[in-house]
PDB file of C-alpha atoms and ligand atoms in Angstrom:
ATOM      1  CA  MET A1098      97.885 154.681 129.741  1.00 82.00           C
ATOM      2  CA  VAL A1099     101.467 155.875 130.275  1.00 83.00           C
ATOM      3  CA  THR A1100     102.349 159.074 128.472  1.00 95.00           C
ATOM      4  CA  TYR A1101     105.777 160.914 128.030  1.00 98.00           C
ATOM      5  CA  ILE A1102     106.378 164.563 127.494  1.00 97.00           C
ATOM      6  CA  ASP A1103     109.333 166.681 126.441  1.00 97.00           C
ATOM      7  CA  ALA A1104     110.311 168.206 129.767  1.00 98.00           C
ATOM      8  CA  ALA A1105     110.750 171.635 128.200  1.00 95.00           C
ATOM      9  CA  SER A1106     106.931 171.839 127.581  1.00 95.00           C
ATOM     10  CA  ALA A1107     105.549 170.149 130.772  1.00 95.00           C
ATOM     11  CA  PRO A1108     104.007 171.982 133.719  1.00 95.00           C
ATOM     12  CA  LEU A1109     106.099 172.029 136.887  1.00 95.00           C
ATOM     13  CA  ARG A1110     104.164 169.631 138.921  1.00 97.00           C
ATOM     14  CA  ASN A1111     103.554 165.936 138.931  1.00 97.00           C
ATOM     15  CA  THR A1112     100.774 165.172 136.597  1.00 96.00           C
ATOM     16  CA  GLY A1113     101.445 161.505 136.180  1.00 97.00           C
ATOM     17  CA  VAL A1114     103.150 162.076 132.818  1.00 97.00           C
ATOM     18  CA  ILE A1115     106.828 161.027 132.535  1.00 98.00           C
ATOM     19  CA  ARG A1116     109.207 163.812 131.527  1.00 98.00           C
ATOM     20  CA  LEU A1117     111.967 163.231 129.062  1.00 98.00           C
ATOM     21  CA  TYR A1118     115.029 165.570 129.554  1.00 98.00           C
ATOM     22  CA  ASN A1119     117.437 166.782 126.973  1.00 98.00           C
ATOM     23  CA  GLU A1120     121.314 167.119 127.282  1.00 98.00           C
ATOM     24  CA  ASP A1121     121.016 170.616 128.898  1.00 98.00           C
ATOM     25  CA  ALA A1122     118.889 169.126 131.693  1.00 98.00           C
ATOM     26  CA  PHE A1123     121.432 166.352 132.170  1.00 98.00           C
ATOM     27  CA  ALA A1124     124.100 169.102 132.627  1.00 99.00           C
ATOM     28  CA  ASN A1125     121.938 170.860 135.102  1.00 98.00           C
ATOM     29  CA  MET A1126     121.256 167.512 136.975  1.00 99.00           C
ATOM     30  CA  ARG A1127     125.052 166.784 137.061  1.00 99.00           C
ATOM     31  CA  ARG A1128     125.572 170.148 138.948  1.00 98.00           C
ATOM     32  CA  ALA A1129     122.782 169.612 141.546  1.00 99.00           C
ATOM     33  CA  CYS A1130     123.573 165.921 142.100  1.00 99.00           C
ATOM     34  CA  GLN A1131     127.401 166.496 142.375  1.00 99.00           C
ATOM     35  CA  LEU A1132     126.779 169.199 145.135  1.00 99.00           C
ATOM     36  CA  THR A1133     124.667 166.518 147.037  1.00 99.00           C
ATOM     37  CA  ALA A1134     127.345 164.012 146.626  1.00 99.00           C
ATOM     38  CA  ARG A1135     130.124 166.405 147.830  1.00 99.00           C
ATOM     39  CA  CYS A1136     127.899 166.998 150.971  1.00 99.00           C
ATOM     40  CA  LEU A1137     127.592 163.196 151.605  1.00 99.00           C
ATOM     41  CA  ASP A1138     131.322 162.960 151.174  1.00 99.00           C
ATOM     42  CA  ALA A1139     132.092 165.671 153.708  1.00 99.00           C
ATOM     43  CA  LEU A1140     129.697 163.951 156.239  1.00 99.00           C
ATOM     44  CA  VAL A1141     132.126 161.011 156.407  1.00 98.00           C
ATOM     45  CA  ASP A1142     134.266 162.944 158.749  1.00 98.00           C
ATOM     46  CA  ILE A1143     131.429 164.372 160.765  1.00 98.00           C
ATOM     47  CA  VAL A1144     129.503 161.212 161.557  1.00 98.00           C
ATOM     48  CA  LYS A1145     130.866 159.717 164.752  1.00 98.00           C
ATOM     49  CA  PRO A1146     129.824 158.677 168.196  1.00 98.00           C
ATOM     50  CA  GLY A1147     128.543 161.657 170.141  1.00 98.00           C
ATOM     51  CA  VAL A1148     127.482 163.773 167.200  1.00 98.00           C
ATOM     52  CA  LYS A1149     123.812 164.828 167.338  1.00 99.00           C
ATOM     53  CA  THR A1150     121.691 164.489 164.134  1.00 99.00           C
ATOM     54  CA  ASP A1151     120.925 168.218 164.531  1.00 98.00           C
ATOM     55  CA  VAL A1152     124.525 169.026 163.922  1.00 99.00           C
ATOM     56  CA  ILE A1153     124.361 167.054 160.576  1.00 99.00           C
ATOM     57  CA  ASP A1154     121.147 168.987 159.691  1.00 99.00           C
ATOM     58  CA  ARG A1155     122.947 172.333 160.438  1.00 98.00           C
ATOM     59  CA  PHE A1156     125.821 171.193 158.336  1.00 99.00           C
ATOM     60  CA  VAL A1157     123.656 170.173 155.339  1.00 99.00           C
ATOM     61  CA  PHE A1158     121.831 173.545 155.635  1.00 99.00           C
ATOM     62  CA  GLU A1159     125.158 175.575 155.706  1.00 99.00           C
ATOM     63  CA  PHE A1160     126.754 173.588 152.910  1.00 99.00           C
ATOM     64  CA  GLY A1161     123.819 174.304 150.715  1.00 98.00           C
ATOM     65  CA  MET A1162     123.825 178.014 151.443  1.00 98.00           C
ATOM     66  CA  ASP A1163     127.514 178.255 150.915  1.00 98.00           C
ATOM     67  CA  ASN A1164     127.217 176.651 147.425  1.00 98.00           C
ATOM     68  CA  GLY A1165     123.913 178.291 146.197  1.00 98.00           C
ATOM     69  CA  ALA A1166     121.635 175.484 146.936  1.00 99.00           C
ATOM     70  CA  LEU A1167     118.436 174.938 148.938  1.00 98.00           C
ATOM     71  CA  PRO A1168     117.589 171.671 150.804  1.00 98.00           C
ATOM     72  CA  ALA A1169     114.579 170.395 149.133  1.00 98.00           C
ATOM     73  CA  THR A1170     113.076 168.829 152.317  1.00 98.00           C
ATOM     74  CA  LEU A1171     113.076 172.166 154.140  1.00 98.00           C
ATOM     75  CA  ASN A1172     109.235 173.033 154.622  1.00 97.00           C
ATOM     76  CA  TYR A1173     108.374 170.267 152.175  1.00 98.00           C
ATOM     77  CA  ARG A1174     104.860 169.027 153.053  1.00 98.00           C
ATOM     78  CA  GLY A1175     105.503 170.236 156.598  1.00 97.00           C
ATOM     79  CA  TYR A1176     108.870 168.721 157.145  1.00 98.00           C
ATOM     80  CA  THR A1177     111.109 171.297 158.833  1.00 98.00           C
ATOM     81  CA  LYS A1178     114.626 169.970 158.409  1.00 99.00           C
ATOM     82  CA  SER A1179     117.420 170.045 155.747  1.00 99.00           C
ATOM     83  CA  VAL A1180     118.033 166.376 155.851  1.00 99.00           C
ATOM     84  CA  CYS A1181     116.727 163.001 156.881  1.00 99.00           C
ATOM     85  CA  THR A1182     118.701 160.829 159.306  1.00 99.00           C
ATOM     86  CA  SER A1183     117.396 157.437 159.747  1.00 99.00           C
ATOM     87  CA  ILE A1184     119.175 155.307 162.560  1.00 99.00           C
ATOM     88  CA  ASN A1185     119.062 151.577 162.911  1.00 99.00           C
ATOM     89  CA  HIS A1186     115.534 150.245 162.695  1.00 99.00           C
ATOM     90  CA  VAL A1187     114.282 153.619 161.170  1.00 99.00           C
ATOM     91  CA  VAL A1188     113.500 152.865 157.490  1.00 99.00           C
ATOM     92  CA  CYS A1189     113.426 156.406 156.183  1.00 99.00           C
ATOM     93  CA  HIS A1190     112.301 159.945 157.025  1.00 99.00           C
ATOM     94  CA  GLY A1191     114.005 159.976 160.402  1.00 99.00           C
ATOM     95  CA  ILE A1192     113.875 163.616 161.749  1.00 99.00           C
ATOM     96  CA  PRO A1193     117.230 165.167 163.152  1.00 99.00           C
ATOM     97  CA  ASN A1194     117.114 165.848 166.830  1.00 98.00           C
ATOM     98  CA  ASP A1195     119.448 166.463 169.812  1.00 98.00           C
ATOM     99  CA  LYS A1196     120.189 162.912 170.567  1.00 98.00           C
ATOM    100  CA  PRO A1197     123.857 161.808 170.111  1.00 98.00           C
ATOM    101  CA  LEU A1198     124.776 159.014 167.693  1.00 99.00           C
ATOM    102  CA  ARG A1199     126.138 155.989 169.534  1.00 98.00           C
ATOM    103  CA  GLU A1200     128.882 153.595 168.700  1.00 98.00           C
ATOM    104  CA  GLY A1201     127.426 150.728 166.733  1.00 98.00           C
ATOM    105  CA  ASP A1202     124.601 152.823 165.193  1.00 99.00           C
ATOM    106  CA  ILE A1203     124.110 152.761 161.331  1.00 99.00           C
ATOM    107  CA  VAL A1204     122.480 155.954 160.053  1.00 99.00           C
ATOM    108  CA  ASN A1205     121.148 156.810 156.604  1.00 99.00           C
ATOM    109  CA  ILE A1206     121.654 160.388 155.646  1.00 99.00           C
ATOM    110  CA  ASP A1207     119.410 161.532 152.812  1.00 99.00           C
ATOM    111  CA  VAL A1208     120.214 164.854 151.134  1.00 99.00           C
ATOM    112  CA  THR A1209     118.369 166.664 148.221  1.00 99.00           C
ATOM    113  CA  TYR A1210     119.721 169.878 147.017  1.00 99.00           C
ATOM    114  CA  ILE A1211     117.906 172.372 144.565  1.00 99.00           C
ATOM    115  CA  ILE A1212     120.186 174.333 142.266  1.00 98.00           C
ATOM    116  CA  ASP A1213     118.314 176.628 139.778  1.00 98.00           C
ATOM    117  CA  GLY A1214     115.219 174.454 140.217  1.00 98.00           C
ATOM    118  CA  TRP A1215     117.124 171.109 139.576  1.00 98.00           C
ATOM    119  CA  HIS A1216     116.968 168.389 142.327  1.00 99.00           C
ATOM    120  CA  GLY A1217     119.831 166.212 143.233  1.00 99.00           C
ATOM    121  CA  ASP A1218     118.654 163.257 145.623  1.00 99.00           C
ATOM    122  CA  SER A1219     120.949 160.782 147.172  1.00 99.00           C
ATOM    123  CA  SER A1220     121.561 158.908 150.441  1.00 99.00           C
ATOM    124  CA  ARG A1221     124.153 156.709 151.938  1.00 99.00           C
ATOM    125  CA  MET A1222     124.678 154.649 155.095  1.00 99.00           C
ATOM    126  CA  TYR A1223     127.239 155.659 157.615  1.00 99.00           C
ATOM    127  CA  PRO A1224     128.535 153.200 160.235  1.00 98.00           C
ATOM    128  CA  VAL A1225     129.045 155.089 163.557  1.00 98.00           C
ATOM    129  CA  GLY A1226     132.421 153.723 164.977  1.00 98.00           C
ATOM    130  CA  GLU A1227     132.597 149.915 164.942  1.00 98.00           C
ATOM    131  CA  ILE A1228     129.379 148.121 163.848  1.00 98.00           C
ATOM    132  CA  LYS A1229     128.343 144.491 164.239  1.00 98.00           C
ATOM    133  CA  ARG A1230     129.010 142.120 161.338  1.00 98.00           C
ATOM    134  CA  SER A1231     125.399 141.550 160.830  1.00 98.00           C
ATOM    135  CA  ALA A1232     124.879 145.383 160.350  1.00 98.00           C
ATOM    136  CA  GLU A1233     127.911 145.426 157.869  1.00 98.00           C
ATOM    137  CA  ARG A1234     126.348 142.651 156.007  1.00 98.00           C
ATOM    138  CA  LEU A1235     122.977 144.552 155.593  1.00 98.00           C
ATOM    139  CA  LEU A1236     124.902 147.657 154.279  1.00 98.00           C
ATOM    140  CA  GLU A1237     126.705 145.321 151.757  1.00 98.00           C
ATOM    141  CA  VAL A1238     123.514 143.643 150.573  1.00 98.00           C
ATOM    142  CA  THR A1239     121.632 146.935 150.328  1.00 99.00           C
ATOM    143  CA  TYR A1240     124.419 148.697 148.211  1.00 98.00           C
ATOM    144  CA  GLU A1241     124.694 145.685 146.071  1.00 98.00           C
ATOM    145  CA  SER A1242     120.832 145.858 145.605  1.00 99.00           C
ATOM    146  CA  LEU A1243     121.069 149.392 144.366  1.00 99.00           C
ATOM    147  CA  LEU A1244     123.867 148.529 142.000  1.00 98.00           C
ATOM    148  CA  ARG A1245     121.731 145.624 140.599  1.00 99.00           C
ATOM    149  CA  GLY A1246     118.866 147.939 140.258  1.00 99.00           C
ATOM    150  CA  ILE A1247     121.093 150.574 138.275  1.00 99.00           C
ATOM    151  CA  ALA A1248     122.426 147.723 136.077  1.00 99.00           C
ATOM    152  CA  ALA A1249     118.937 146.957 134.902  1.00 99.00           C
ATOM    153  CA  VAL A1250     118.368 150.494 133.487  1.00 99.00           C
ATOM    154  CA  LYS A1251     118.292 150.746 129.776  1.00 98.00           C
ATOM    155  CA  PRO A1252     115.936 152.055 126.997  1.00 98.00           C
ATOM    156  CA  GLY A1253     113.239 149.498 126.273  1.00 98.00           C
ATOM    157  CA  ALA A1254     113.374 147.746 129.656  1.00 98.00           C
ATOM    158  CA  ARG A1255     110.457 148.344 132.029  1.00 98.00           C
ATOM    159  CA  THR A1256     110.713 149.954 135.460  1.00 98.00           C
ATOM    160  CA  GLY A1257     109.865 146.519 136.807  1.00 99.00           C
ATOM    161  CA  ALA A1258     113.270 145.283 135.661  1.00 99.00           C
ATOM    162  CA  ILE A1259     114.713 147.346 138.439  1.00 99.00           C
ATOM    163  CA  GLY A1260     112.454 145.972 141.024  1.00 99.00           C
ATOM    164  CA  GLU A1261     113.068 142.399 139.987  1.00 99.00           C
ATOM    165  CA  ALA A1262     116.780 142.864 139.987  1.00 99.00           C
ATOM    166  CA  ILE A1263     116.620 144.270 143.540  1.00 99.00           C
ATOM    167  CA  GLN A1264     114.079 141.857 144.970  1.00 99.00           C
ATOM    168  CA  THR A1265     115.634 138.786 143.514  1.00 99.00           C
ATOM    169  CA  TYR A1266     119.069 139.642 144.934  1.00 99.00           C
ATOM    170  CA  ALA A1267     118.034 140.952 148.425  1.00 99.00           C
ATOM    171  CA  GLU A1268     115.724 137.937 149.106  1.00 99.00           C
ATOM    172  CA  ALA A1269     118.362 135.461 148.074  1.00 99.00           C
ATOM    173  CA  GLU A1270     120.453 137.152 150.681  1.00 99.00           C
ATOM    174  CA  ARG A1271     117.669 136.404 153.221  1.00 98.00           C
ATOM    175  CA  CYS A1272     116.816 140.078 153.553  1.00 99.00           C
ATOM    176  CA  SER A1273     113.513 141.704 152.672  1.00 99.00           C
ATOM    177  CA  VAL A1274     112.535 144.620 150.419  1.00 99.00           C
ATOM    178  CA  VAL A1275     110.322 147.505 151.968  1.00 99.00           C
ATOM    179  CA  ARG A1276     107.108 147.945 149.873  1.00 98.00           C
ATOM    180  CA  ASP A1277     105.634 151.167 151.320  1.00 98.00           C
ATOM    181  CA  PHE A1278     108.220 153.616 149.793  1.00 98.00           C
ATOM    182  CA  CYS A1279     109.819 153.773 146.303  1.00 98.00           C
ATOM    183  CA  GLY A1280     112.034 155.627 143.985  1.00 99.00           C
ATOM    184  CA  HIS A1281     110.651 158.405 141.944  1.00 98.00           C
ATOM    185  CA  GLY A1282     110.918 160.603 138.829  1.00 98.00           C
ATOM    186  CA  VAL A1283     113.187 163.624 139.806  1.00 98.00           C
ATOM    187  CA  GLY A1284     114.546 166.663 138.098  1.00 98.00           C
ATOM    188  CA  GLN A1285     112.545 169.846 137.988  1.00 98.00           C
ATOM    189  CA  VAL A1286     110.020 168.201 140.391  1.00 98.00           C
ATOM    190  CA  PHE A1287     111.219 166.589 143.655  1.00 98.00           C
ATOM    191  CA  HIS A1288     108.834 163.627 143.589  1.00 98.00           C
ATOM    192  CA  ASP A1289     107.625 163.011 140.010  1.00 98.00           C
ATOM    193  CA  ALA A1290     106.314 160.184 137.933  1.00 98.00           C
ATOM    194  CA  PRO A1291     107.065 157.425 137.531  1.00 98.00           C
ATOM    195  CA  ASN A1292     107.294 155.330 140.862  1.00 98.00           C
ATOM    196  CA  ILE A1293     110.238 153.103 140.756  1.00 99.00           C
ATOM    197  CA  LEU A1294     109.273 149.981 142.866  1.00 99.00           C
ATOM    198  CA  HIS A1295     112.107 148.057 144.477  1.00 99.00           C
ATOM    199  CA  TYR A1296     110.265 144.673 143.928  1.00 99.00           C
ATOM    200  CA  GLY A1297     108.300 143.144 141.140  1.00 99.00           C
ATOM    201  CA  ARG A1298     108.621 141.542 137.685  1.00 98.00           C
ATOM    202  CA  ALA A1299     110.589 142.757 134.745  1.00 98.00           C
ATOM    203  CA  ASN A1300     107.444 142.921 132.532  1.00 98.00           C
ATOM    204  CA  GLU A1301     105.747 145.386 134.794  1.00 98.00           C
ATOM    205  CA  GLY A1302     105.543 149.207 134.829  1.00 98.00           C
ATOM    206  CA  PRO A1303     106.119 151.819 132.217  1.00 98.00           C
ATOM    207  CA  GLU A1304     108.970 151.338 129.580  1.00 98.00           C
ATOM    208  CA  LEU A1305     112.307 153.188 130.244  1.00 98.00           C
ATOM    209  CA  ARG A1306     113.132 155.838 127.617  1.00 98.00           C
ATOM    210  CA  GLU A1307     116.205 157.797 126.963  1.00 98.00           C
ATOM    211  CA  GLY A1308     116.049 161.083 128.796  1.00 98.00           C
ATOM    212  CA  MET A1309     114.134 159.762 131.832  1.00 99.00           C
ATOM    213  CA  ILE A1310     115.571 160.847 135.197  1.00 99.00           C
ATOM    214  CA  PHE A1311     114.629 159.068 138.554  1.00 99.00           C
ATOM    215  CA  THR A1312     115.910 157.735 141.748  1.00 99.00           C
ATOM    216  CA  ILE A1313     116.596 154.253 142.821  1.00 99.00           C
ATOM    217  CA  GLU A1314     116.557 154.017 146.601  1.00 99.00           C
ATOM    218  CA  PRO A1315     115.967 150.505 147.961  1.00 99.00           C
ATOM    219  CA  MET A1316     115.188 150.019 151.667  1.00 99.00           C
ATOM    220  CA  ILE A1317     116.327 146.581 152.713  1.00 99.00           C
ATOM    221  CA  ASN A1318     115.597 144.977 156.126  1.00 99.00           C
ATOM    222  CA  LEU A1319     117.267 142.205 158.020  1.00 98.00           C
ATOM    223  CA  GLY A1320     113.810 141.094 159.199  1.00 98.00           C
ATOM    224  CA  ARG A1321     110.393 141.350 157.833  1.00 98.00           C
ATOM    225  CA  PRO A1322     109.328 144.007 155.379  1.00 99.00           C
ATOM    226  CA  GLN A1323     106.487 145.681 157.177  1.00 98.00           C
ATOM    227  CA  VAL A1324     106.893 149.232 158.433  1.00 98.00           C
ATOM    228  CA  LYS A1325     104.820 151.753 160.420  1.00 98.00           C
ATOM    229  CA  VAL A1326     105.022 155.529 160.621  1.00 98.00           C
ATOM    230  CA  LEU A1327     105.398 156.957 164.138  1.00 98.00           C
ATOM    231  CA  ALA A1328     103.095 159.715 165.638  1.00 98.00           C
ATOM    232  CA  ASP A1329     105.324 162.435 164.302  1.00 98.00           C
ATOM    233  CA  GLY A1330     103.771 161.636 160.984  1.00 98.00           C
ATOM    234  CA  TRP A1331     107.257 161.012 159.248  1.00 98.00           C
ATOM    235  CA  THR A1332     109.481 158.457 160.984  1.00 99.00           C
ATOM    236  CA  ALA A1333     109.027 155.007 159.287  1.00 99.00           C
ATOM    237  CA  VAL A1334     110.354 152.211 161.356  1.00 99.00           C
ATOM    238  CA  THR A1335     110.357 148.401 160.935  1.00 99.00           C
ATOM    239  CA  ARG A1336     107.408 146.664 162.720  1.00 99.00           C
ATOM    240  CA  ASP A1337     109.607 143.951 164.020  1.00 98.00           C
ATOM    241  CA  ARG A1338     112.318 146.534 164.969  1.00 98.00           C
ATOM    242  CA  SER A1339     114.947 144.711 162.819  1.00 98.00           C
ATOM    243  CA  LEU A1340     117.658 146.932 161.142  1.00 99.00           C
ATOM    244  CA  SER A1341     116.953 148.630 157.930  1.00 99.00           C
ATOM    245  CA  ALA A1342     119.315 150.174 155.447  1.00 99.00           C
ATOM    246  CA  GLN A1343     119.015 152.367 152.237  1.00 99.00           C
ATOM    247  CA  TYR A1344     121.255 153.911 149.603  1.00 99.00           C
ATOM    248  CA  GLU A1345     119.977 156.269 146.895  1.00 99.00           C
ATOM    249  CA  HIS A1346     121.354 157.391 143.630  1.00 99.00           C
ATOM    250  CA  THR A1347     119.840 159.708 141.013  1.00 99.00           C
ATOM    251  CA  VAL A1348     120.269 158.347 137.542  1.00 99.00           C
ATOM    252  CA  GLY A1349     119.324 159.529 133.878  1.00 99.00           C
ATOM    253  CA  VAL A1350     118.627 157.092 130.997  1.00 99.00           C
ATOM    254  CA  THR A1351     121.107 157.101 128.223  1.00 99.00           C
ATOM    255  CA  THR A1352     120.980 155.455 124.668  1.00 98.00           C
ATOM    256  CA  SER A1353     122.686 152.239 126.033  1.00 97.00           C
ATOM    257  CA  GLY A1354     122.142 152.330 129.955  1.00 98.00           C
ATOM    258  CA  CYS A1355     122.172 155.131 132.456  1.00 98.00           C
ATOM    259  CA  GLU A1356     124.411 157.801 133.849  1.00 99.00           C
ATOM    260  CA  VAL A1357     124.594 157.905 137.749  1.00 99.00           C
ATOM    261  CA  PHE A1358     124.554 161.606 138.596  1.00 99.00           C
ATOM    262  CA  THR A1359     125.204 161.212 142.292  1.00 99.00           C
ATOM    263  CA  LEU A1360     128.413 159.114 142.251  1.00 99.00           C
ATOM    264  CA  SER A1361     130.758 160.278 144.926  1.00 98.00           C
ATOM    265  CA  PRO A1362     133.603 162.450 143.613  1.00 98.00           C
ATOM    266  CA  GLY A1363     135.850 161.126 146.561  1.00 98.00           C
ATOM    267  CA  GLY A1364     134.958 157.419 145.982  1.00 98.00           C
ATOM    268  CA  LEU A1365     132.908 157.402 149.237  1.00 98.00           C
ATOM    269  CA  ASP A1366     129.711 156.017 147.753  1.00 98.00           C
ATOM    270  CA  ARG A1367     129.730 153.166 150.616  1.00 98.00           C
ATOM    271  CA  PRO A1368     131.283 154.889 153.710  1.00 98.00           C
ATOM    272  CA  GLY A1369     133.029 152.498 155.947  1.00 97.00           C
ATOM    273  CA  LEU A1370     132.718 149.576 153.546  1.00 97.00           C
ATOM    274  CA  SER A1371     135.596 148.233 151.331  1.00 87.00           C
ATOM    275  CA  GLY A1372     135.397 148.452 147.529  1.00 72.00           C
TER     276      GLY A1372
HETATM  277  N1  MF3 B1561     114.935 162.559 149.993  1.00 66.06           N
HETATM  278  C1  MF3 B1561     113.796 161.567 150.243  1.00 66.06           C
HETATM  279  C2  MF3 B1561     113.664 160.730 149.112  1.00 66.06           C
HETATM  280  O1  MF3 B1561     114.512 160.135 148.736  1.00 66.06           O
HETATM  281  C3  MF3 B1561     112.450 162.318 150.509  1.00 66.06           C
HETATM  282  C4  MF3 B1561     112.461 163.144 151.822  1.00 66.06           C
HETATM  283  S1  MF3 B1561     111.050 163.930 151.930  1.00 66.06           S
HETATM  284  C5  MF3 B1561     111.004 164.392 153.562  1.00 66.06           C
HETATM  285  O2  MF3 B1561     112.749 160.720 148.233  1.00 66.06           O
HETATM  286  F1  MF3 B1561     109.991 165.313 153.656  1.00 66.06           F
HETATM  287  F2  MF3 B1561     110.896 163.483 154.350  1.00 66.06           F
HETATM  288  F3  MF3 B1561     112.208 165.083 153.762  1.00 66.06           F
HETATM  289 CO1   CO B1562     114.330 160.083 146.611  1.00 66.06          CO
HETATM  290 CO1   CO B1563     116.380 161.054 149.069  1.00 66.06          CO
END
């Protein structure tokens, strides 16, 4: 059975119950999410051929410190970096290291800042120099998948409506949807109920209610959907080594739809793509 609880009276851990947040909470989420979005904006001028992902990690840490925010991934379940950097066939949870980015790479940068206990979780794809047309198409399909998922959010719909919108579109574009990772409730807890699947049917999953806050973060592959996790325990890659892309927004359910908390203040939600 699915249960919902006023976030103000819920324990600060994932108990499987869905938190409903009030207008004060929405204001706090705007702050955390807009800092995350500003960081992702600033990274547009930093990501280029030759830059090591460790430099991106350092930037995300310092930007947080300068703005009163802690990166949520730092020491999260044994993860020791401030950001995930997932390159080419890496699906998610790529660990920053001292290898330089190369012309033609596509890299997902996933940042979560915590301000006063509130989590703002977002990621974007960054083309490194000139990329192939096939890679550009994957980025376009993946961002459009996210937008279609967001458009399905309204009170009374089920979480499955988000998954159906994403899967129907991505597969029509001859791409595949990763099943092994999903979006999640977020707010006062980093990874909270409910899971937001990026595939499925509109009549599945819990009902969306005003005040829910969660991420939508589809991972879309040019090849097959299967992934495997490398020996480091984190890095997830496509089994067929095909290119994978992901964009992530944090949204809050309103009376008529949703508010996207992590929209770019600089209009840079899709770095390197038009529109
Ligand atoms: N930010 C990721 C997400 O979108 C989670 C990263 S957890 C880490 O949910 F430990 F891998 F960093
Ligand atoms: Co997330
Ligand atoms: Co994230």
